Coordinates of C-alpha atoms in Angstrom, one line a residue:
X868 CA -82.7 -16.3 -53.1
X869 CA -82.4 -12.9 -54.6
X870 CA -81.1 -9.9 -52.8
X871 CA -83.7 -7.3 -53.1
X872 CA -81.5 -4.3 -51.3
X873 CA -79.6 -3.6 -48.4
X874 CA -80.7 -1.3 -45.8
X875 CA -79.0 1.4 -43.9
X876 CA -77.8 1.2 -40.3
X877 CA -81.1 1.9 -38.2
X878 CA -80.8 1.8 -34.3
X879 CA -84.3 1.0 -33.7
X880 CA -85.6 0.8 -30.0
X881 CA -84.4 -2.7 -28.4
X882 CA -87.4 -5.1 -28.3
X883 CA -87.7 -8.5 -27.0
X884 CA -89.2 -9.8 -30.3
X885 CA -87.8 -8.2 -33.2
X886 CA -83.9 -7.6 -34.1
X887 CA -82.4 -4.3 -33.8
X888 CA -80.3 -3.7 -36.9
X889 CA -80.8 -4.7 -40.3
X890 CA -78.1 -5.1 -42.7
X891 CA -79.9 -6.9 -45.8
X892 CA -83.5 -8.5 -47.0
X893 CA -84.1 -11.0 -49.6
X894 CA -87.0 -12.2 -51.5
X895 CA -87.4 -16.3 -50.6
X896 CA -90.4 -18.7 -51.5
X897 CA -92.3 -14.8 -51.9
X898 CA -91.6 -14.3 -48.0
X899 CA -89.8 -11.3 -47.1
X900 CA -86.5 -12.3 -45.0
X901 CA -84.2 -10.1 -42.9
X902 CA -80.2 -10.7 -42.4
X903 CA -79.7 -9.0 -39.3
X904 CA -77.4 -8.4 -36.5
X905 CA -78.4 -9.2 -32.8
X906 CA -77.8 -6.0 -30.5
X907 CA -80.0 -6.8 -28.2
X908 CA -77.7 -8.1 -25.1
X909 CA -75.4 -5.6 -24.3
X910 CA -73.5 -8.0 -22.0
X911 CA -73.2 -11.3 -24.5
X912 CA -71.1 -10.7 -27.8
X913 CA -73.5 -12.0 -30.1
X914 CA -72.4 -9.4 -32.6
X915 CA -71.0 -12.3 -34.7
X916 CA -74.5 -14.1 -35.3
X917 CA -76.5 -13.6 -38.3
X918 CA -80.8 -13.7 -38.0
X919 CA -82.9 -14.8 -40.4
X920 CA -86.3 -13.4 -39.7
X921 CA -89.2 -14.4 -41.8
X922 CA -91.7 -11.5 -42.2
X923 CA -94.8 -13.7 -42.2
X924 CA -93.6 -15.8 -39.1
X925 CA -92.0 -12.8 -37.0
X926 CA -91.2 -14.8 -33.9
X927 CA -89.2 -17.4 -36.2
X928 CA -86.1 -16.5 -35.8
X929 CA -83.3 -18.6 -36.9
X930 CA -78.9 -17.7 -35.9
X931 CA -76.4 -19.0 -37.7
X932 CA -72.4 -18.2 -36.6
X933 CA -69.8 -16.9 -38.8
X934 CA -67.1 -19.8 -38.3
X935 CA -67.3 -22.8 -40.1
X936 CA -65.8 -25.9 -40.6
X937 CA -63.3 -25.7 -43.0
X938 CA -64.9 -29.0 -45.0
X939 CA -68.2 -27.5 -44.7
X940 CA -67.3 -24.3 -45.9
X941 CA -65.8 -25.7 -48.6
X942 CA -69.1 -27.6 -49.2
X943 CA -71.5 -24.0 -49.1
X944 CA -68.7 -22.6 -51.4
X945 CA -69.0 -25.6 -54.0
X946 CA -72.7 -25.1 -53.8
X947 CA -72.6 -21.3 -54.5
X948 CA -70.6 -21.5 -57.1
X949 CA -72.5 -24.8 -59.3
X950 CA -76.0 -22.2 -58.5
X951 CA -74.0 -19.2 -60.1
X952 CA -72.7 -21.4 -63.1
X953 CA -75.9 -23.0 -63.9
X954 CA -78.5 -19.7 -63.7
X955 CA -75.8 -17.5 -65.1
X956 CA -75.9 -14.9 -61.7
X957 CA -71.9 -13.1 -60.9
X958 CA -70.3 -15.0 -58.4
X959 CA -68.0 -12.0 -56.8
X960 CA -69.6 -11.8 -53.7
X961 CA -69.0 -15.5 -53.5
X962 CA -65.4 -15.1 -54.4
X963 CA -64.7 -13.0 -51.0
X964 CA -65.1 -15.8 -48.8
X965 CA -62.9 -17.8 -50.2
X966 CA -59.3 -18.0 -48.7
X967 CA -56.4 -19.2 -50.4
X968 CA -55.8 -22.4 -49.5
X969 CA -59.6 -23.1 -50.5
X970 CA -58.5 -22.3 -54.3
X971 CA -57.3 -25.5 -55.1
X972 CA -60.0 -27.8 -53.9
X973 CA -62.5 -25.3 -55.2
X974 CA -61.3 -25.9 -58.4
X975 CA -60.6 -29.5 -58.7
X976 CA -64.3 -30.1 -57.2
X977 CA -66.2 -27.6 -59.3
X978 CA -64.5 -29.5 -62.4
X979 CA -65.7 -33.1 -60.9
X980 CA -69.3 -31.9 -60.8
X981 CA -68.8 -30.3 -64.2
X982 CA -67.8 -33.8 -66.4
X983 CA -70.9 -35.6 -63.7
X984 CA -73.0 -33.7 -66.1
X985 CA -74.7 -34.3 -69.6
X986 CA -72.4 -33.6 -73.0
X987 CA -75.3 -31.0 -73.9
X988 CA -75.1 -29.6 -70.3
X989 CA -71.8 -29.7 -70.4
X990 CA -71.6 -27.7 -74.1
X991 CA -73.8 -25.1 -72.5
X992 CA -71.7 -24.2 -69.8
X993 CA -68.2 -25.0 -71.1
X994 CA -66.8 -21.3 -71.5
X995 CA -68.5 -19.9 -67.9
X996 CA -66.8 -22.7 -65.7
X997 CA -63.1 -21.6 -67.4
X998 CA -64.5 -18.0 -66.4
X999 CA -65.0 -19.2 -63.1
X1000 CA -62.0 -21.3 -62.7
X1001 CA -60.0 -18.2 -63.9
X1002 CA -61.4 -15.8 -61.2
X1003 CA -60.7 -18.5 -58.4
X1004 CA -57.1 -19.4 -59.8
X1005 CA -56.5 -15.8 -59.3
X1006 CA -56.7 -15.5 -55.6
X1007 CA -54.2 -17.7 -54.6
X1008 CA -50.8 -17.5 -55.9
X1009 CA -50.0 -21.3 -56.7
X1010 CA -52.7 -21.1 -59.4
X1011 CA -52.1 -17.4 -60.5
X1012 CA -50.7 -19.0 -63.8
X1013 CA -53.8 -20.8 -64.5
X1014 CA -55.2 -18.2 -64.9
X1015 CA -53.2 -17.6 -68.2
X1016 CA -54.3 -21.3 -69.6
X1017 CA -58.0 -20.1 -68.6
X1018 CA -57.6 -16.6 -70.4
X1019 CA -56.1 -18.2 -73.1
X1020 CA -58.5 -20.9 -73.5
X1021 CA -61.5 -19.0 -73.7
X1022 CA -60.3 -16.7 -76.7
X1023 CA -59.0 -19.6 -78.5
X1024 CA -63.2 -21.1 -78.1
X1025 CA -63.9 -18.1 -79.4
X1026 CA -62.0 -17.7 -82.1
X1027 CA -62.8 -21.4 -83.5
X1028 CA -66.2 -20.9 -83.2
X1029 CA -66.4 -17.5 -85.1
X1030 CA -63.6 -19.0 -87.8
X1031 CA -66.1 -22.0 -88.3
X1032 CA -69.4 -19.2 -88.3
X1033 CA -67.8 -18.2 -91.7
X1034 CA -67.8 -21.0 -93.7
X1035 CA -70.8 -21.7 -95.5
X1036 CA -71.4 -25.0 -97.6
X1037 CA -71.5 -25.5 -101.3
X1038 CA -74.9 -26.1 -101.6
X1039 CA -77.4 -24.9 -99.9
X1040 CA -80.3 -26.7 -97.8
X1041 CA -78.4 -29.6 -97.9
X1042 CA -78.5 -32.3 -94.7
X1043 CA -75.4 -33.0 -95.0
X1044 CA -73.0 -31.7 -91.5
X1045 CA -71.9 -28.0 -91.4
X1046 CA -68.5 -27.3 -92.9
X1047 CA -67.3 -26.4 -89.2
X1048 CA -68.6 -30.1 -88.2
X1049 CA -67.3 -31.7 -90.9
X1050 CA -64.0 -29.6 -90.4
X1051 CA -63.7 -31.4 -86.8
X1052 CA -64.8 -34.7 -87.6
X1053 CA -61.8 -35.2 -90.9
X1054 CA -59.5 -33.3 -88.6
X1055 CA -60.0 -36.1 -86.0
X1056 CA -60.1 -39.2 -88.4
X1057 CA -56.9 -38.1 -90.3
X1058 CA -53.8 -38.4 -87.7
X1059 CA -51.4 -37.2 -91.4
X1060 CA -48.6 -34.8 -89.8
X1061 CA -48.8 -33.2 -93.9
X1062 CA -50.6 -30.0 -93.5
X1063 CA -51.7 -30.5 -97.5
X1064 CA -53.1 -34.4 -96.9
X1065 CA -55.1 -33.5 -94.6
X1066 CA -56.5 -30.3 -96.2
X1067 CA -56.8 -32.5 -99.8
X1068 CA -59.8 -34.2 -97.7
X1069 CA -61.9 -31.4 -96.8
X1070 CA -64.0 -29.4 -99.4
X1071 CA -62.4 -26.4 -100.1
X1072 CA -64.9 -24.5 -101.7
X1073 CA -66.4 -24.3 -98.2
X1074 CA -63.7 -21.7 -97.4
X1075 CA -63.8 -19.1 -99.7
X1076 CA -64.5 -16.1 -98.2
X1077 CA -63.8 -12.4 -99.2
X1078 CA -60.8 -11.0 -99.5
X1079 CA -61.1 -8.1 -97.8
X1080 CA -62.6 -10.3 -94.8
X1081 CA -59.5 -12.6 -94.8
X1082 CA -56.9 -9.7 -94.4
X1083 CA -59.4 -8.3 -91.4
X1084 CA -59.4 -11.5 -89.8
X1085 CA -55.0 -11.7 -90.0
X1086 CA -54.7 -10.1 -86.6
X1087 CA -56.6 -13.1 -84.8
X1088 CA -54.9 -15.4 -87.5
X1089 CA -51.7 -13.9 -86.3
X1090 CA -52.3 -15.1 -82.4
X1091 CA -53.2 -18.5 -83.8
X1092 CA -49.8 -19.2 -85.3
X1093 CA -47.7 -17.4 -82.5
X1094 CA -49.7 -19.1 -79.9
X1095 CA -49.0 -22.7 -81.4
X1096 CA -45.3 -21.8 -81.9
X1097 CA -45.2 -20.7 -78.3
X1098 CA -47.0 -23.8 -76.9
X1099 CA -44.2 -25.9 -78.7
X1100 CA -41.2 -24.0 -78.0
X1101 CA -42.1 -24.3 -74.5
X1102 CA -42.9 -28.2 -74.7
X1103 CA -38.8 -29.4 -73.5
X1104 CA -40.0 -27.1 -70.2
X1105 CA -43.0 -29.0 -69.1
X1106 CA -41.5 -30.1 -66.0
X1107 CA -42.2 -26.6 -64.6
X1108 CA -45.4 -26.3 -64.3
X1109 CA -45.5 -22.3 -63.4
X1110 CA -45.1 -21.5 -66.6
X1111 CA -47.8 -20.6 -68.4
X1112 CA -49.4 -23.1 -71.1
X1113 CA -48.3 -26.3 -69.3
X1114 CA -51.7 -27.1 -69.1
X1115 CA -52.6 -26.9 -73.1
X1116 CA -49.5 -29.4 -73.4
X1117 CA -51.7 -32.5 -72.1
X1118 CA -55.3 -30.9 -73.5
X1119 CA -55.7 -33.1 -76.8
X1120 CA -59.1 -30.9 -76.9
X1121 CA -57.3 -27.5 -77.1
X1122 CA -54.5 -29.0 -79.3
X1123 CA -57.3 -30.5 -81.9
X1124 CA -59.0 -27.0 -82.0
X1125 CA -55.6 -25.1 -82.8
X1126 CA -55.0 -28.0 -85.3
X1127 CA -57.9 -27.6 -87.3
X1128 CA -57.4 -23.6 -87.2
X1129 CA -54.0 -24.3 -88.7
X1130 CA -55.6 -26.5 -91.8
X1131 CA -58.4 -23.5 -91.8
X1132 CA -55.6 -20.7 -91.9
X1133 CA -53.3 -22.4 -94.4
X1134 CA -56.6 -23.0 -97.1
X1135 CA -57.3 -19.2 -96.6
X1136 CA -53.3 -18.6 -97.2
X1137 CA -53.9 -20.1 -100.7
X1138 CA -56.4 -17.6 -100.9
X1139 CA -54.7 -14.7 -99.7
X1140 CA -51.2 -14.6 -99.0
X1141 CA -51.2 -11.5 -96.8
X1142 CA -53.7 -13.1 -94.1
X1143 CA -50.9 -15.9 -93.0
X1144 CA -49.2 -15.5 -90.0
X1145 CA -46.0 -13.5 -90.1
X1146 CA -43.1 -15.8 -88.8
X1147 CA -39.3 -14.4 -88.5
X1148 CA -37.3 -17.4 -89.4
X1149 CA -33.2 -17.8 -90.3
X1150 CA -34.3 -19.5 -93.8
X1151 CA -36.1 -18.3 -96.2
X1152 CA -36.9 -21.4 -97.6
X1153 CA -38.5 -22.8 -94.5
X1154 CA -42.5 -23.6 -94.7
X1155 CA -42.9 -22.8 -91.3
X1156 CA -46.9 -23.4 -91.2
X1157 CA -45.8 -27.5 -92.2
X1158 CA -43.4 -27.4 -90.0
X1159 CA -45.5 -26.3 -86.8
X1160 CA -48.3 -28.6 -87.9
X1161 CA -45.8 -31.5 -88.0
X1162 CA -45.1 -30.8 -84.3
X1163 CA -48.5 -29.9 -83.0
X1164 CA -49.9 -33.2 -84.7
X1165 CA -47.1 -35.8 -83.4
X1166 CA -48.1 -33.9 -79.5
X1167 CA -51.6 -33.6 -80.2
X1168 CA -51.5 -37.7 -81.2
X1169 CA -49.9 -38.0 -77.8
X1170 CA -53.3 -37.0 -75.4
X1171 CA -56.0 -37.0 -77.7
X1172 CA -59.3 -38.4 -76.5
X1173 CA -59.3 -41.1 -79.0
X1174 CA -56.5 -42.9 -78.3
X1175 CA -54.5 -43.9 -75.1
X1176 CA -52.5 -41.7 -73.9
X1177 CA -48.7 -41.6 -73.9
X1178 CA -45.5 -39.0 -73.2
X1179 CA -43.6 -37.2 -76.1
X1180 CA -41.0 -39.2 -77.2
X1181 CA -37.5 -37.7 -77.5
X1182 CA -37.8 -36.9 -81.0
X1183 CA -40.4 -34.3 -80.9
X1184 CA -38.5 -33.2 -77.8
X1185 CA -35.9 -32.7 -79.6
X1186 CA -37.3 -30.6 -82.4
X1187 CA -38.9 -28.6 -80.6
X1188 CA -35.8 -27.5 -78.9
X1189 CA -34.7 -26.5 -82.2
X1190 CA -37.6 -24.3 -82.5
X1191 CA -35.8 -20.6 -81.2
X1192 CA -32.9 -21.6 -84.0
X1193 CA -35.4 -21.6 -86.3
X1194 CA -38.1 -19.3 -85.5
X1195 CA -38.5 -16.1 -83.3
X1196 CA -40.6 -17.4 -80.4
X1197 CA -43.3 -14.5 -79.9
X1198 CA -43.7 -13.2 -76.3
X1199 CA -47.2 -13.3 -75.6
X1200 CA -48.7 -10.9 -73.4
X1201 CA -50.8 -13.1 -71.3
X1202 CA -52.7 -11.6 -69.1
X1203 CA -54.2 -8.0 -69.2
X1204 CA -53.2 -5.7 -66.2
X1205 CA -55.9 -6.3 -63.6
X1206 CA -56.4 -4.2 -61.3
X1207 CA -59.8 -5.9 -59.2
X1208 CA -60.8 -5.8 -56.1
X1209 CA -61.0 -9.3 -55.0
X1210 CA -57.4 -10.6 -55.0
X1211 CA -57.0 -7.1 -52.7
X1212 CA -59.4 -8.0 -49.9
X1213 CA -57.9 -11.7 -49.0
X1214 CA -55.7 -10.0 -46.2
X1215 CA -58.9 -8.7 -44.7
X1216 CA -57.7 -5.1 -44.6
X1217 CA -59.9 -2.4 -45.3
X1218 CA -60.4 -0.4 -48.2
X1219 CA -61.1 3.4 -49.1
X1220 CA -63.0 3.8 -52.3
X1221 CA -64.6 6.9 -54.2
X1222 CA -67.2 7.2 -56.9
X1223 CA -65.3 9.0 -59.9
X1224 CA -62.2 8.3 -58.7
X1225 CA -59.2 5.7 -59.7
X1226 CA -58.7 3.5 -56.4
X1227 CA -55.3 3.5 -55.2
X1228 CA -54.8 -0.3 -54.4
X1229 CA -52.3 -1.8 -52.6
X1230 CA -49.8 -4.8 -54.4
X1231 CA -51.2 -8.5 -54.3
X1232 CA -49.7 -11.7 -53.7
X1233 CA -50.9 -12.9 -57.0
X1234 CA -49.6 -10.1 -59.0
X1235 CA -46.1 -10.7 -58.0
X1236 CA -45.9 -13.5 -59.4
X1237 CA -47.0 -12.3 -62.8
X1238 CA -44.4 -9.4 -63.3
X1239 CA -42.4 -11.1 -66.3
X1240 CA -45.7 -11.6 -68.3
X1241 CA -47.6 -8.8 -67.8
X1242 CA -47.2 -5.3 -69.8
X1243 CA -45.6 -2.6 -67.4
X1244 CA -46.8 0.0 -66.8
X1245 CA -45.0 2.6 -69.6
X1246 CA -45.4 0.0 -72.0
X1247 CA -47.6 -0.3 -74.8
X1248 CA -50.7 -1.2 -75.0
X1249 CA -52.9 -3.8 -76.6
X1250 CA -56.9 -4.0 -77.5
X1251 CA -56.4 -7.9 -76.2
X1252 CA -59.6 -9.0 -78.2
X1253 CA -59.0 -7.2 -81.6
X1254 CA -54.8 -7.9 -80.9
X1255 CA -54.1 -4.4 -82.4
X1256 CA -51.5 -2.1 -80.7
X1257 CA -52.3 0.7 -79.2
X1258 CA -49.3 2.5 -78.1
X1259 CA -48.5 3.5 -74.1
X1260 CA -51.0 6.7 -74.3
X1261 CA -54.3 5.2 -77.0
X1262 CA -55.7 8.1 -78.3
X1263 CA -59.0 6.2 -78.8
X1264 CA -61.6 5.8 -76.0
X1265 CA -61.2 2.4 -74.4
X1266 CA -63.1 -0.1 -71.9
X1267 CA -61.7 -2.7 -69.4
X1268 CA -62.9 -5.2 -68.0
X1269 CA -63.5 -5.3 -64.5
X1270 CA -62.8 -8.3 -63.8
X1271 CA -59.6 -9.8 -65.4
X1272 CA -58.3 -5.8 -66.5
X1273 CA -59.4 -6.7 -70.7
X1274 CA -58.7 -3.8 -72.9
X1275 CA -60.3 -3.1 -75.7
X1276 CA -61.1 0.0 -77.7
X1277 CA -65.0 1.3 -77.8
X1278 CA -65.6 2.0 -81.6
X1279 CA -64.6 -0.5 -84.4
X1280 CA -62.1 0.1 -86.7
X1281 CA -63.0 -2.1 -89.4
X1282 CA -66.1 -2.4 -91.3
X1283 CA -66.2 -5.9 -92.6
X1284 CA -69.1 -7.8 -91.4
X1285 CA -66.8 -11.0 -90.0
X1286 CA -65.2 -8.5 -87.8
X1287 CA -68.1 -7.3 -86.6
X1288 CA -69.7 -10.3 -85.9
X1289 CA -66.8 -11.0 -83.7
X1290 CA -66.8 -7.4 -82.2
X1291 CA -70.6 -8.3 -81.4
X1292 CA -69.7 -11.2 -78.9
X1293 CA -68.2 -8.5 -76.4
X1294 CA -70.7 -5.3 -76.7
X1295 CA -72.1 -6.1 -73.0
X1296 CA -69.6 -8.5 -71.5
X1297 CA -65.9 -9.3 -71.6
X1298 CA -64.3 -12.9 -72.3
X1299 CA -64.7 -13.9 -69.2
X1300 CA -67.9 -12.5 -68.5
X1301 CA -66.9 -9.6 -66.4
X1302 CA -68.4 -6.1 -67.1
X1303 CA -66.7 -3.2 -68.7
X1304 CA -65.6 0.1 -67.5
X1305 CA -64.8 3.4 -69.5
X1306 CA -61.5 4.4 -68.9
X1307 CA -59.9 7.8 -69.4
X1308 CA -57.9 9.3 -72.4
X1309 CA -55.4 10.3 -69.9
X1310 CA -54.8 6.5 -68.2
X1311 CA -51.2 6.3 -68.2

């Protein structure tokens, strides 16, 4: 059913066989149909029933109540929200309804539909359900922080999929697999913890690329490496399951795609120095790329889909405690500063809002929880999709993204075309599929 427009408060004259206010019609099975409010009987309260009157059958009227059962709400929710992920509609509207307590069940039941469904399907709509995920997660604040692993897990998707865009086989028109396929499928086979084995095995004529495109690409290289050292610095702490990344810890998908970056990163390395990531560690000797692949192989061994499934042993425990000794752990600035509507309305309280005009929103239960991993406010500021710095006052014109608070700046800086292709993905929508907003050379 689409909403064709909302209608303004009419008082019409009270009739015995047509409602007296409308508040929205929607085109259905090409019959017109009116949500309205029931003003007829002064003396019943019936101001809490909704009427759905079919234009073609006017004395059809049908009244449905606001309360529902709690498992049957849940049900209508569920329903919404598969509709929205499969035809690609926004599902904010949908996101009002839904209480707190409702988050987690939402969630767990939206991802049990989700794997019922074909590989292809399931391909298709693989980045939208983490988008949706993310927006619920964010309304509740026992899964604020999974909103984090959704964030993060939707750039890293996109990253690997642009990284693997740029290599180009050998010889052309060949039938062989893409090098990107073929990148996933040696990746998987060879379990080697040696960073140099396993890149022996892959054609590396596949991965030459031009140098001025490898040193544009270092800034997404860069998040790559600190990400992965993050993930297993944090690895003796999975107990606590607040903190953000627990979740990539026991994802043997994620941690495959981050391992085949690494081998992708370290053959462009050989290519051009300056594109590695920059690490601070107390040796100068150390190989710290080997070293983080060592780790990320011996956990990604642990949960990968191929195998059974088993806990870290003590040993890579171990070394990764050893980690901050070793190497400056990077503090990753997780989520962008949202400032959205949705996570403000769960109290129910009203709202006074102005075209033109910055809303002044009160504090959420979900932000709290957030405050040692978001940016303050007189801190500097990030273009979270190109990772360059901005400074606390950008000089450049920027866009956020209404939805998760995204910033990013609204003319490129670079002019290679890899950069651009990746600058391409977000021209009408942000990561997670939320729309942008300009915002002011003046935004504090």
């Amino acid at each position: 059913m689409d909403l064709a427009y909302v209608c303004e408060w009419e008082k019409w004259p009270k009739s015995t066989h047509c409602p007296s206010v409308p508040l929205a019609c929607a085109w259905s099975c090409r019959n017109l149909i009116a949500f309205t409010t029931d003003l007829r009987n002064d003396d019943q309260d019936l101001t809490r029933l909704i009427h759905i009157l079919d234009t073609e059958h006017p004395w059809d009227v049908h009244s449905m109540g606001h309360t529902l059962d709690v498992n049957l709400a849940l049900r209508h929710l569920l329903f919404l929200l598969e509709y929205c992920m499969v035809t690609g509609y926004d599902w904010w509207d949908i996101l009002l309804h839904v209480q707190p307590a409702m988050v987690q069940s939402l969630v767990e039941r939206l991802h049990e539909e989700y794997t019922r469904q074909k590989a292809a399907l399931q391909q298709v709509l693989s980045t939208r359900i983490l988008a949706m995920k993310a927006s619920l997660c964010k309304l509740s604040p026992c899964t604020v922080t999974l909103v984090c692993d959704y964030h993060a897990k939707l750039f890293l998707i996109a990253i690997s999929s642009t990284l693997k865009s740029l290599l180009r086989p050998h010889i052309l028109n060949t039938p062989d697999k893409s090098p990107g396929d073929r990148l996933t499928e040696i990746c998987a086979k060879i379990t080697d913890v040696d960073i140099d084995k396993v890149m022996i095995n892959l054609k590396t004529e596949e991965f030459v690329l031009d140098m001025n495109t490898l040193q544009a690409l270092q800034q997404l290289l860069q998040w790559v490496g600190d990400f992965v050292l993050y993930l297993l610095a944090s690895l003796p702490n999975q107990g606590a399951p607040l903190r953000p990344g627990h979740s990539f810890l026991r994802d043997g998908t994620s941690l495959g795609m981050l391992r085949e970056l690494m081998v992708v990163i370290r053959i462009w390395g050989l290519l051009k120095p300056s594109c590695l990531p920059v690490y601070t560690a107390t040796s100068d000797t150390q190989d710290s790329m080997s070293l983080l692949f060592r780790l990320l192989t011996k956990l990604w061994i642990c949960c990968r889909d191929e195998g059974p499934t088993s806990e870290p042993d003590e040993t890579l425990v171990d070394e990764c405690c050893l980690l901050p000794s070793q190497l400056l752990i990077p503090s990753l600035d997780w989520l962008p500063v949202s400032d959205g509507l949705v996570s403000r309305l769960q109290p129910k309280q009203p709202l006074r809002l102005h075209f033109g005009k910055a809303p002044i929103l009160p504090g959420s239960a979900t932000t709290l929880q957030l405050d040692g991993l978001i940016r303050a406010t007189g801190q500097p500021k990030i273009d979270h999709l190109r990772r360059l710095h901005l400074g606390a006052h950008p000089t450049e014109e920027c866009k956020a993204c209404t939805r998760c608070g995204c910033v990013t700046m609204l003319k490129s800086p670079n002019k290679t075309t890899a950069v651009k292709q990746w600058e391409q993905r977000w021209i009408k929508n942000c990561l997670c599929g939320g729309l942008w907003r300009r915002m002011p050379l003046s935004c504090p």
